[in-house]
mmCIF file of C-alpha atoms and ligand atoms in Angstrom:
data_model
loop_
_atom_site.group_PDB
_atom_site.id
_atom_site.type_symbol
_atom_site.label_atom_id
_atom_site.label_comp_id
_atom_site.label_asym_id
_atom_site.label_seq_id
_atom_site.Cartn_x
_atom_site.Cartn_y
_atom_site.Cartn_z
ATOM 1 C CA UNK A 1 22.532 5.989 -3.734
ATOM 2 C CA UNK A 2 20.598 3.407 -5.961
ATOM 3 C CA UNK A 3 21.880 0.051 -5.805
ATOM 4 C CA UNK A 4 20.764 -1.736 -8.429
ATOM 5 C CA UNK A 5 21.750 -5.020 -6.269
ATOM 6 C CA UNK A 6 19.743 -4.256 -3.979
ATOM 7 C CA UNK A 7 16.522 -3.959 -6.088
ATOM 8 C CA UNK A 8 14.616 -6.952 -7.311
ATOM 9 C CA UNK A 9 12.764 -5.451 -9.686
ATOM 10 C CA UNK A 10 15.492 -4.134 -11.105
ATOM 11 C CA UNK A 11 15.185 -6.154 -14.316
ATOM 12 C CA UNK A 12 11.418 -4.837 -15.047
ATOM 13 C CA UNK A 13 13.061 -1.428 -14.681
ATOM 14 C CA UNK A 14 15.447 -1.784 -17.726
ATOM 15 C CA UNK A 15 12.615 -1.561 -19.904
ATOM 16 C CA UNK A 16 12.056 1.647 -19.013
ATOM 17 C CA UNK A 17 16.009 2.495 -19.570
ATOM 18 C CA UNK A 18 16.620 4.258 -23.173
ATOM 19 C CA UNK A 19 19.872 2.718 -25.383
ATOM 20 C CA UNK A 20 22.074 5.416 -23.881
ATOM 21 C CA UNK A 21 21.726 4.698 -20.262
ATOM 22 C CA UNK A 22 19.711 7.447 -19.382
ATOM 23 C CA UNK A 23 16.085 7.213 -17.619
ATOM 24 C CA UNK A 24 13.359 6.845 -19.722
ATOM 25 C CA UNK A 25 10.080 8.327 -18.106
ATOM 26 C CA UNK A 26 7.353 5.450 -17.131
ATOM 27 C CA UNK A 27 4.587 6.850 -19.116
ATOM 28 C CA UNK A 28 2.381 3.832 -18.941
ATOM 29 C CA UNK A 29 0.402 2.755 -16.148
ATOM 30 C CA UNK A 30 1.166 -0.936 -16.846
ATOM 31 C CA UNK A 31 5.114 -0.171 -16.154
ATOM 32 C CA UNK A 32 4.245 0.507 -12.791
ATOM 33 C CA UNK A 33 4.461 -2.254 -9.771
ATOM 34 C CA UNK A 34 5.793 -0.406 -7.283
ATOM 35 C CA UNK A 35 4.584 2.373 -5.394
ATOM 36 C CA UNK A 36 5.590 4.828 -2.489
ATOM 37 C CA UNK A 37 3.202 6.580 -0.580
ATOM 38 C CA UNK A 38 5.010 8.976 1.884
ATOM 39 C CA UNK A 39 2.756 9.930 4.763
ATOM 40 C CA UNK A 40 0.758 7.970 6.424
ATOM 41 C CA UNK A 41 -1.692 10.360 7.746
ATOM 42 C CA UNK A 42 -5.596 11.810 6.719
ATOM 43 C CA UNK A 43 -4.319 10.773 3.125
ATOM 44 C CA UNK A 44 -1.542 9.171 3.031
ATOM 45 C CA UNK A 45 -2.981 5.972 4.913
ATOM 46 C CA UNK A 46 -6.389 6.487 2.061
ATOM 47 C CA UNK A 47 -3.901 6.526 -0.923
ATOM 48 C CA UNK A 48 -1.758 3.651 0.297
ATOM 49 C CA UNK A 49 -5.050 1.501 0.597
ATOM 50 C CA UNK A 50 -6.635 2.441 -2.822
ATOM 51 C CA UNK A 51 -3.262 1.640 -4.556
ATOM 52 C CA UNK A 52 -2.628 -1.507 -2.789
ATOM 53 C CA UNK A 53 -6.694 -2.719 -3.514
ATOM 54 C CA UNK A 54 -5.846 -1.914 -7.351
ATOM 55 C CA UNK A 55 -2.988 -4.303 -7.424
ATOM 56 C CA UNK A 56 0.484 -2.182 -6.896
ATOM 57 C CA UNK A 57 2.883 -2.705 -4.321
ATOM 58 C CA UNK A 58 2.525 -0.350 -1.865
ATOM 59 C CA UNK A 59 5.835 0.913 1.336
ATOM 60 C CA UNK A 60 3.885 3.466 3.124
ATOM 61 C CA UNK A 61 6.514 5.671 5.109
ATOM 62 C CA UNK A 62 6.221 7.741 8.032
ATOM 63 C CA UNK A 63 8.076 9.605 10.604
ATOM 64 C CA UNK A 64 7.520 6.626 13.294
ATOM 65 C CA UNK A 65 6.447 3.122 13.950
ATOM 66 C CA UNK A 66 3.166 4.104 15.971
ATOM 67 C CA UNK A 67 2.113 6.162 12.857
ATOM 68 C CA UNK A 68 2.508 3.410 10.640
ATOM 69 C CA UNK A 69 0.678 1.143 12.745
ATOM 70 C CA UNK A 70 -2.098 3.692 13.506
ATOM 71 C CA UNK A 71 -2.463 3.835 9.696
ATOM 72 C CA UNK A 72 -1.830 0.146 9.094
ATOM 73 C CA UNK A 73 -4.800 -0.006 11.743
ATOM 74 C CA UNK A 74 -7.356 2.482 10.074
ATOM 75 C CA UNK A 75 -7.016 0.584 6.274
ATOM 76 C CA UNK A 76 -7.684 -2.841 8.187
ATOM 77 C CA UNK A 77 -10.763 -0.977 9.501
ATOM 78 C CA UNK A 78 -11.853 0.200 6.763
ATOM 79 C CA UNK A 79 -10.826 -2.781 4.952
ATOM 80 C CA UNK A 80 -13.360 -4.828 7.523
ATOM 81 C CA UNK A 81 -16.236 -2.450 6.921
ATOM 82 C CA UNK A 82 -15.776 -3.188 3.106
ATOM 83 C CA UNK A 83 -16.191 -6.744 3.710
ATOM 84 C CA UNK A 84 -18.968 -6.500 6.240
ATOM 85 C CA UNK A 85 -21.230 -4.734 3.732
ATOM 86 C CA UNK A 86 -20.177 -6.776 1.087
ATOM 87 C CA UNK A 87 -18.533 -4.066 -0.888
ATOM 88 C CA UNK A 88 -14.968 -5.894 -0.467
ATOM 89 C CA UNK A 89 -14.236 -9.840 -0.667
ATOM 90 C CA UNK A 90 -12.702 -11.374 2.133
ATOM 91 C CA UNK A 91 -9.777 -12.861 -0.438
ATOM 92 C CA UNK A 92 -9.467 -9.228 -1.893
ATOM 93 C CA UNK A 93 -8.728 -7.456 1.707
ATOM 94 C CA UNK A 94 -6.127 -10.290 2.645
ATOM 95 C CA UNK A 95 -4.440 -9.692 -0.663
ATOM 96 C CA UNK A 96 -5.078 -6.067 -0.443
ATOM 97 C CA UNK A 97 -3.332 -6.106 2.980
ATOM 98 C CA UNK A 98 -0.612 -8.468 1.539
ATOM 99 C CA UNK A 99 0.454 -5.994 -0.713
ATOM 100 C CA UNK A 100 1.122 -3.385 1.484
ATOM 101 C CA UNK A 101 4.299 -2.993 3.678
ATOM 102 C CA UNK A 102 5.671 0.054 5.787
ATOM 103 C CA UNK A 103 9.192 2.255 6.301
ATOM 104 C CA UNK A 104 10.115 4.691 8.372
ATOM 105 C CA UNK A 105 13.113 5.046 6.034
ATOM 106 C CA UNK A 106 12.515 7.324 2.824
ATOM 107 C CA UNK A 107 15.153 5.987 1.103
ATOM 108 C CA UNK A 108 13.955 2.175 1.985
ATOM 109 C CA UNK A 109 10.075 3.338 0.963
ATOM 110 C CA UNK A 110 10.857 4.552 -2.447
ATOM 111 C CA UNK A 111 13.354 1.674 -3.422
ATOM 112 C CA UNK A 112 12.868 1.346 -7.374
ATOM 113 C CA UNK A 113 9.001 2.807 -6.904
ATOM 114 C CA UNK A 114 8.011 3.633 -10.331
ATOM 115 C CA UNK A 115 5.417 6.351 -8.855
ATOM 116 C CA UNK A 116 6.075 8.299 -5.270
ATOM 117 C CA UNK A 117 2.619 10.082 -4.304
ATOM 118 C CA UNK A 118 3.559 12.680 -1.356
ATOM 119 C CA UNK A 119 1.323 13.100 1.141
ATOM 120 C CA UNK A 120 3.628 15.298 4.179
ATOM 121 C CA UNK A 121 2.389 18.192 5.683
ATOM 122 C CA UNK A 122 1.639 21.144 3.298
ATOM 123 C CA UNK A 123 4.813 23.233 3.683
ATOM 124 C CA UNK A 124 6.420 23.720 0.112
ATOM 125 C CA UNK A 125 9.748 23.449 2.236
ATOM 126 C CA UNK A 126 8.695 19.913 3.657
ATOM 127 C CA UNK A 127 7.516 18.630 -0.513
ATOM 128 C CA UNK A 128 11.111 20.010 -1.703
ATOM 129 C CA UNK A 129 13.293 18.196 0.951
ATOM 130 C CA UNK A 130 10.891 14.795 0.658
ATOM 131 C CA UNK A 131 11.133 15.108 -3.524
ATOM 132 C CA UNK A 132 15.057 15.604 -3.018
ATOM 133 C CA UNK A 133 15.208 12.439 -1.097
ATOM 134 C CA UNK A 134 13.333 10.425 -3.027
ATOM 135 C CA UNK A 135 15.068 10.649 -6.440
ATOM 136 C CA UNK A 136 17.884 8.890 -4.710
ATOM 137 C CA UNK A 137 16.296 5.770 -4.509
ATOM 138 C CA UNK A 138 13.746 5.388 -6.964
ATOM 139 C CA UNK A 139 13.992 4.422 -10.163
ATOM 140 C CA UNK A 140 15.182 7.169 -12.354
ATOM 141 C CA UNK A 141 12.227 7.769 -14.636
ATOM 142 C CA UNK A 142 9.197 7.141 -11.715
ATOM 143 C CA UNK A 143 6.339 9.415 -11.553
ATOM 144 C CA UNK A 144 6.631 11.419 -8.655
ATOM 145 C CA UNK A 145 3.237 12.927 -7.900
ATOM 146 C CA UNK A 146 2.270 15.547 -5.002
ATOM 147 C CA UNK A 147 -1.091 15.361 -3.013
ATOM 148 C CA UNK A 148 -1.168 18.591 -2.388
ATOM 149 C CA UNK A 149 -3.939 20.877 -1.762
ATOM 150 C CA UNK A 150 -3.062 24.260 -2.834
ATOM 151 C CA UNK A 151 0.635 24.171 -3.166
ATOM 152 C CA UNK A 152 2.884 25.549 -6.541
ATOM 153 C CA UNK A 153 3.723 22.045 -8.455
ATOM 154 C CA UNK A 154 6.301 23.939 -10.336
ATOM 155 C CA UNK A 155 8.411 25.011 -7.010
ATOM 156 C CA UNK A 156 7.953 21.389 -5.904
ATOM 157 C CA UNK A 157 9.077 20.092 -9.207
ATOM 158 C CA UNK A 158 11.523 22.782 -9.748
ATOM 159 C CA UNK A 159 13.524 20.444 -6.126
ATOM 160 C CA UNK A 160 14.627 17.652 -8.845
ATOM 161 C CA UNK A 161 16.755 17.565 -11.757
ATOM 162 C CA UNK A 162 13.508 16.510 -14.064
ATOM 163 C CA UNK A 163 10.686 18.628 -13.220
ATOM 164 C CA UNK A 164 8.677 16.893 -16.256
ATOM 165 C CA UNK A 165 7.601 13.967 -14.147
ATOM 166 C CA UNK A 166 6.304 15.752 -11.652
ATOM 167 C CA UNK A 167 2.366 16.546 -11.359
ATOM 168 C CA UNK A 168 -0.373 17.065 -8.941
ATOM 169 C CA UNK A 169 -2.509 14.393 -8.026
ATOM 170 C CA UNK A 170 -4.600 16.010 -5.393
ATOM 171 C CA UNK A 171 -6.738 13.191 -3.409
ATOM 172 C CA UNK A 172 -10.003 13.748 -1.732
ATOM 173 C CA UNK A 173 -11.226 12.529 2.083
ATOM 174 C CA UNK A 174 -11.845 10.167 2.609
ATOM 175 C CA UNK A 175 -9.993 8.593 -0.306
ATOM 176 C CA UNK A 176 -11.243 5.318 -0.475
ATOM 177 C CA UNK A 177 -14.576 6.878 -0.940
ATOM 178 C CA UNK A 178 -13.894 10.283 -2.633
ATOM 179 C CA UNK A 179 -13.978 9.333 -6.774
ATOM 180 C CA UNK A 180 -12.458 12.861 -7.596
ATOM 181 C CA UNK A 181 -8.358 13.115 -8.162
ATOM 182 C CA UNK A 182 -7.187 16.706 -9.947
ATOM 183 C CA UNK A 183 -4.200 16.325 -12.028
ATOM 184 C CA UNK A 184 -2.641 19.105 -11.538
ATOM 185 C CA UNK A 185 0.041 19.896 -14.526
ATOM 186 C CA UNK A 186 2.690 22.790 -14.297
ATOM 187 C CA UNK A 187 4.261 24.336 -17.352
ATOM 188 C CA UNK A 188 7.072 21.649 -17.324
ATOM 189 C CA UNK A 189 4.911 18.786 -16.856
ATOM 190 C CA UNK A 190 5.591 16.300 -19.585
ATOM 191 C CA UNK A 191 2.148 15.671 -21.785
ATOM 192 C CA UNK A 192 2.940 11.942 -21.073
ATOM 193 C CA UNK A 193 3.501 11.773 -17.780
ATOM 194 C CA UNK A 194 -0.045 13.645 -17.263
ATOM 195 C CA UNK A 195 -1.619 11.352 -19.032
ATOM 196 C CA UNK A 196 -0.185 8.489 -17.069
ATOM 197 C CA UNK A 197 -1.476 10.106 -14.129
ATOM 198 C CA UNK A 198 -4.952 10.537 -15.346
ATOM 199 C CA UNK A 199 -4.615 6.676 -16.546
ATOM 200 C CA UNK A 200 -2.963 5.974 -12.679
ATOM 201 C CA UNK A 201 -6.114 7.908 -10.960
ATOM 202 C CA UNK A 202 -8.496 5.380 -13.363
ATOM 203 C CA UNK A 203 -6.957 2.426 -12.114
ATOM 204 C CA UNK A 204 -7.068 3.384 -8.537
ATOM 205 C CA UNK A 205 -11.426 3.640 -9.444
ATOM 206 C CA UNK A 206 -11.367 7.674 -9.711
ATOM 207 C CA UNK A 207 -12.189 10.488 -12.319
ATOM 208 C CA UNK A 208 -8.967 12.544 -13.771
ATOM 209 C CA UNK A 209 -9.468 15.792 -14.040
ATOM 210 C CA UNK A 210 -6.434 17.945 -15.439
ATOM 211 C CA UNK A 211 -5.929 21.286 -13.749
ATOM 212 C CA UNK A 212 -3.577 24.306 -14.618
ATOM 213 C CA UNK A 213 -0.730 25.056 -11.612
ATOM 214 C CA UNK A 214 -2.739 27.783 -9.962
ATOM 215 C CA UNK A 215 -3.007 28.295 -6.171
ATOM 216 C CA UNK A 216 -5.689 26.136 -4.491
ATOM 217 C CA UNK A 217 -6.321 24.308 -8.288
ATOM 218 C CA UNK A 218 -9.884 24.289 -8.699
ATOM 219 C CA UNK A 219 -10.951 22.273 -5.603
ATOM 220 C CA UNK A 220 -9.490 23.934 -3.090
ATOM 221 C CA UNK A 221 -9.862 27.456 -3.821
ATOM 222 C CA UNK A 222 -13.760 26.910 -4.006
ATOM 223 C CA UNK A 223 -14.113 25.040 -1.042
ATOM 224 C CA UNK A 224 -12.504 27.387 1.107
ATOM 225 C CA UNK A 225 -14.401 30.123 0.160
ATOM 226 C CA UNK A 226 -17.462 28.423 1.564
ATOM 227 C CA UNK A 227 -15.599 26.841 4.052
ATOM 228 C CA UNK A 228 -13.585 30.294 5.489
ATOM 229 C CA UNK A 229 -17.157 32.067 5.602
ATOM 230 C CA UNK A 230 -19.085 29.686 7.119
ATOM 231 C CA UNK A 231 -16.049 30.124 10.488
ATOM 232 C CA UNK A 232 -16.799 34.142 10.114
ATOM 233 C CA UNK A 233 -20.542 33.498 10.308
ATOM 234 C CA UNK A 234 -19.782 31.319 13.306
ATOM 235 C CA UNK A 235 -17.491 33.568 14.729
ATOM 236 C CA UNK A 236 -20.136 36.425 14.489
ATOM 237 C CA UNK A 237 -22.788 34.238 16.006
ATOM 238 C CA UNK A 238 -25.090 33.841 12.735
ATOM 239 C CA UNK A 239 -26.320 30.232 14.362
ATOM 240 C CA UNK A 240 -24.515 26.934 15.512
ATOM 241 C CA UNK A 241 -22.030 25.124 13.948
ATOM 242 C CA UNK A 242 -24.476 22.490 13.330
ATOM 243 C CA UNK A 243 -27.219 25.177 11.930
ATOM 244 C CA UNK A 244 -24.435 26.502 9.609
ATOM 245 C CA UNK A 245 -23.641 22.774 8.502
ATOM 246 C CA UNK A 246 -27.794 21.857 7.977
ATOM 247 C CA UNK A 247 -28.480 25.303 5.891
ATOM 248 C CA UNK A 248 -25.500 23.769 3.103
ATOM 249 C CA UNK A 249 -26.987 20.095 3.712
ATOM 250 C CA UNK A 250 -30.742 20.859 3.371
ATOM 251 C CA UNK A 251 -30.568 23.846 1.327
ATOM 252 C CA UNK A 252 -27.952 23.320 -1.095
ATOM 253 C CA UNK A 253 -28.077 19.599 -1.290
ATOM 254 C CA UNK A 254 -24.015 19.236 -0.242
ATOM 255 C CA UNK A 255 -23.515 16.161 1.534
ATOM 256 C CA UNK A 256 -21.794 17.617 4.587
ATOM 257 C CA UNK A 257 -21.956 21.422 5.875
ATOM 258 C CA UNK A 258 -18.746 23.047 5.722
ATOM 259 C CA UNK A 259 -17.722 23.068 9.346
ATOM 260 C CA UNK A 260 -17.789 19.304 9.682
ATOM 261 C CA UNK A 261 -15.846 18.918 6.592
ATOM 262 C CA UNK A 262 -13.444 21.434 8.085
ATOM 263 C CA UNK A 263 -13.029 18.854 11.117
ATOM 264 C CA UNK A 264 -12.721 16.189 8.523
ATOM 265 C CA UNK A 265 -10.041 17.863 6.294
ATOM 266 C CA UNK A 266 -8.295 18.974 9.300
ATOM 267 C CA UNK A 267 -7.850 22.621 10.750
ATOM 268 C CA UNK A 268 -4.514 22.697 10.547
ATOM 269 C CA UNK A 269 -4.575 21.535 7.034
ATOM 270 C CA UNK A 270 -7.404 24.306 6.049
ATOM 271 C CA UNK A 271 -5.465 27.201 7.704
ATOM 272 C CA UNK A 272 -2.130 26.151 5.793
ATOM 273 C CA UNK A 273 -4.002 26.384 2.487
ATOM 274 C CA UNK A 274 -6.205 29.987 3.626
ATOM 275 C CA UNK A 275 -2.167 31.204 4.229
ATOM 276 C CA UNK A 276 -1.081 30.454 1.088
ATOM 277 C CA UNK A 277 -4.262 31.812 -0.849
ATOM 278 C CA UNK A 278 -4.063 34.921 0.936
ATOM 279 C CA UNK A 279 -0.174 35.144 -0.095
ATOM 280 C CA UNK A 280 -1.083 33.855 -3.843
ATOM 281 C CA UNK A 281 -4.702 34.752 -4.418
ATOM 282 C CA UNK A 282 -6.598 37.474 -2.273
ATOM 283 C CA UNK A 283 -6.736 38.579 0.973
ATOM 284 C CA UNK A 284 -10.726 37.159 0.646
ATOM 285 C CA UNK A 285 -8.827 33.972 2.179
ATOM 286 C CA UNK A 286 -7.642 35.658 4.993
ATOM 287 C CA UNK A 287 -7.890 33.053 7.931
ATOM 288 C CA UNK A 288 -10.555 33.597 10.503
ATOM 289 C CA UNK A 289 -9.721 34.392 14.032
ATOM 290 C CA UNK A 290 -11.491 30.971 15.123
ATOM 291 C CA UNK A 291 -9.455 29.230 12.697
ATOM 292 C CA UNK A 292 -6.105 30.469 13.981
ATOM 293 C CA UNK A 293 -7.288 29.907 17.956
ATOM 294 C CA UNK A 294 -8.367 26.227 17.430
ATOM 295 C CA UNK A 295 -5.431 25.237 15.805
ATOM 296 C CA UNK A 296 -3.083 27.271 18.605
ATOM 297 C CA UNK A 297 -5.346 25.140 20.874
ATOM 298 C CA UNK A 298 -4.042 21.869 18.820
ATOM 299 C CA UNK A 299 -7.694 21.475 18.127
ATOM 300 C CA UNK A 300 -7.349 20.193 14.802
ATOM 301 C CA UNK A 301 -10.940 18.400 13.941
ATOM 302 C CA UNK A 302 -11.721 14.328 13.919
ATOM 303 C CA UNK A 303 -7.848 13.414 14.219
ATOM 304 C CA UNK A 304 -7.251 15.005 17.412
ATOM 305 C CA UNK A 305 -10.933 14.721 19.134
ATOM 306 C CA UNK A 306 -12.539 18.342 18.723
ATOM 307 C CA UNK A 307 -12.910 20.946 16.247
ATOM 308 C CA UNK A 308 -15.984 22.779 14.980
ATOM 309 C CA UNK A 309 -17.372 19.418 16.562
ATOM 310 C CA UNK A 310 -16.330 16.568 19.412
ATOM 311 C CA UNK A 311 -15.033 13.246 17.631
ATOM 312 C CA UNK A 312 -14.832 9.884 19.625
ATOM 313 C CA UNK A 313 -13.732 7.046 17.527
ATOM 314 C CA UNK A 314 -13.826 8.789 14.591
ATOM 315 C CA UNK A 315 -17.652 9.317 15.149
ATOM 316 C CA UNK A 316 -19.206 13.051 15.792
ATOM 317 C CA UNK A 317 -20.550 13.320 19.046
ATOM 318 C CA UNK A 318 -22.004 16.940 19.191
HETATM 319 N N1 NAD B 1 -6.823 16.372 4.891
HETATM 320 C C1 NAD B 1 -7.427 16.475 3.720
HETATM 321 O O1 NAD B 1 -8.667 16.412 3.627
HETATM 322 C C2 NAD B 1 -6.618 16.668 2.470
HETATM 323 C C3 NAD B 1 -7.264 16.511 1.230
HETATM 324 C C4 NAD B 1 -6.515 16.603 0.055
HETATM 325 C C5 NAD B 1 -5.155 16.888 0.145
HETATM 326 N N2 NAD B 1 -4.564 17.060 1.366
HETATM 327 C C6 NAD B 1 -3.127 17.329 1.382
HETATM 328 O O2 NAD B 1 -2.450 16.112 1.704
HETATM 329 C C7 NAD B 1 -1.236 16.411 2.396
HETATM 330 C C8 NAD B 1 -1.241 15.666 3.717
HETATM 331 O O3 NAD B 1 -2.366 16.088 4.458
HETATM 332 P P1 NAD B 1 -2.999 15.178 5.611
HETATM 333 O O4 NAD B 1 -4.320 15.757 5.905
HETATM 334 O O5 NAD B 1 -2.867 13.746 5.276
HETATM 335 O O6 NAD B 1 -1.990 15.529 6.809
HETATM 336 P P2 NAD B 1 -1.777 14.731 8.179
HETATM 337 O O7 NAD B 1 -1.243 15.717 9.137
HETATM 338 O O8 NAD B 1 -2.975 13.931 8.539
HETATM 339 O O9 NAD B 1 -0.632 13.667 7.772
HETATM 340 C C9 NAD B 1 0.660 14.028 7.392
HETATM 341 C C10 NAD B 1 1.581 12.889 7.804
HETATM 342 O O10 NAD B 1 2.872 13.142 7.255
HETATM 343 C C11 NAD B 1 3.824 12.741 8.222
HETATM 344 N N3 NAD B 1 5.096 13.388 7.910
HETATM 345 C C12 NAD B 1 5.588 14.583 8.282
HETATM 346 N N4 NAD B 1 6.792 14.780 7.722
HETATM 347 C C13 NAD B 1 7.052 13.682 6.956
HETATM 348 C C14 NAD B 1 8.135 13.284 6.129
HETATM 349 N N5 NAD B 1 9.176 14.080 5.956
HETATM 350 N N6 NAD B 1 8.052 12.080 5.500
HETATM 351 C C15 NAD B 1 6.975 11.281 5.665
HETATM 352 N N7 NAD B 1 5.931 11.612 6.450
HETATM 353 C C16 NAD B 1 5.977 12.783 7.076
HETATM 354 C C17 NAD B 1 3.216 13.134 9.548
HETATM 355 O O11 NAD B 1 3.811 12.418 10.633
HETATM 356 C C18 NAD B 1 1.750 12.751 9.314
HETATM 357 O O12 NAD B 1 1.487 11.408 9.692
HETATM 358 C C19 NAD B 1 -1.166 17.920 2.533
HETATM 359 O O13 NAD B 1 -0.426 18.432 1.475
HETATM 360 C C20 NAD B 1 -2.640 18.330 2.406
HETATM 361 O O14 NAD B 1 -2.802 19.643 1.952
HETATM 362 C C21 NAD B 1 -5.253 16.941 2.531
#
């Protein structure tokens, strides 16, 4: 339940209550203070650090203590190589850390948040259960956004009793360097609300785009097409991994080859989203053999130590 006692801001959050009592959506970025990030992982830990550096106050909540620490630990780091190459002030990573605080308690996390960004594992089970907690706690008009990748927003936004406040806002890795965020809007999406987010992904020093609920948006869906043929050229023996990955670099000018992103994204993650295209989309998106064996193998790219490629300290070693 939401106990207004038990809310400081509870005050601020009256403005945003109409004359009959009921909850007024925040539409404007300067109503919001407080915000949730649930998931501390790949994104979650990015998100919660962008948000906190552009001023809101940020509960990060995960499943366990040593998560939160682990991504209490990677911000500082990346926090500290901000301020070593003079990209971040000394005084803005102590406040930036200041501002940030962590849960393992959903309810606790999203206490009077006026926007909840998801960022749990992409299971459209697993983003209906977390949205159906949330709305207990936070306040009743918040912007409730989901990070992710490929994922229906409508189903997830279909979980609560006001599906207009819910949109996409699909992050990119690493997210304190990656300037893109796709709004994603569903049919019920209130005009407002999208807006807000679009205004939210400016503040957080990122371009909006807005994106029609499709499978995969338009991010996604591209990516993977690269990024599922470049694993059946592997898979067939075309050349190495790292071959693959230089032919992309040096040849079409992207800034990482496919595979490694793969091992950056996560391969869990990528064969998640290749299910649900196949189910939505095409059976093009089928997931590669190599794909499915990895994962079965729990190796799941730079966050557990091997992928396409060997990680050590979050640096490629082969
Ligand atoms: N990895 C990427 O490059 C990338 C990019 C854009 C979007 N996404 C999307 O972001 C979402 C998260 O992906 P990720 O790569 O950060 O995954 P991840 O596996 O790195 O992190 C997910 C975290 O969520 C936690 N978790 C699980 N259940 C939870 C719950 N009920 N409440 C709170 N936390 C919970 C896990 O313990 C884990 O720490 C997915 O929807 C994914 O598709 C990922």
């Amino acid at each position: 339940m939401w106990r207004r006692e038990s809310v400081p801001q509870f005050r601020d959050t009256c403005r945003c209550m109409s004359d009959k009592g009921q909850s007024k959506l925040i539409t404007n970025v300067d109503d919001i203070e407080r915000v949730a990030v649930l998931g501390a992982g790949t994104m979650g830990h990015g998100i919660a650090q962008v948000a906190a550096m552009a001023g809101f106050t940020v509960v990060m909540r995960d499943l366990e203590e040593g998560f939160l620490e682990s991504a209490m630990k990677k911000i500082a780091a990346n926090l500290d190589k901000g301020v070593a190459r003079g990209k971040v002030s000394a005084e803005d990573r102590d406040a930036t850390l200041s501002r940030l605080s962590t849960s393992t308690s959903v309810a606790t996390a999203c206490e009077g948040a006026h926007l909840v960004i998801e960022a749990v594992p992409e299971s459209i089970d697993l983003k209906r259960e977390t949205f159906a907690a949330v709305i207990e706690t936070a306040h009743p008009g918040a912007v409730l956004a989901t990070n992710t990748s490929s994922l229906s927003i409508a189903q997830i936004a279909e979980s609560i009793p006001s599906p207009e406040r819910v949109v996409g806002m699909h992050f990119f890795n690493p997210v304190h360097i990656m300037k893109l965020v796709e709004v994603v809007k569903h049919e019920g999406s209130s005009e407002a609300v999208v807006q807000c987010a679009r205004d939210i992904a400016a503040k957080l020093g990122k371009t909006g785009i807005t994106v029609k609920d499709t499978p995969g948006f338009a991010s996604s869906r591209l990516g993977l097409v690269i990024g599922l043929e470049a694993m059946r050229m592997f898979e067939q023996g075309v050349a190495s991994a790292e071959d693959i990955d230089t032919a992309m670099k040096l040849g079409y000018g992207h800034p990482m080859g496919p595979l490694e992103l793969t091992d950056l994204v996560g391969l869990d993650v990528r064969l998640s989203i290749a299910n649900y295209l196949t189910e939505t989309v095409s059976a093009g998106f089928t997931p590669p053999q190599v794909l499915k064996d990895l994962v079965a193998a729990g190796k799941l790219g730079k966050k557990s130590g091997e992928g396409f490629y060997v990680w050590k300290d979050g640096k490629r070693q082969s």
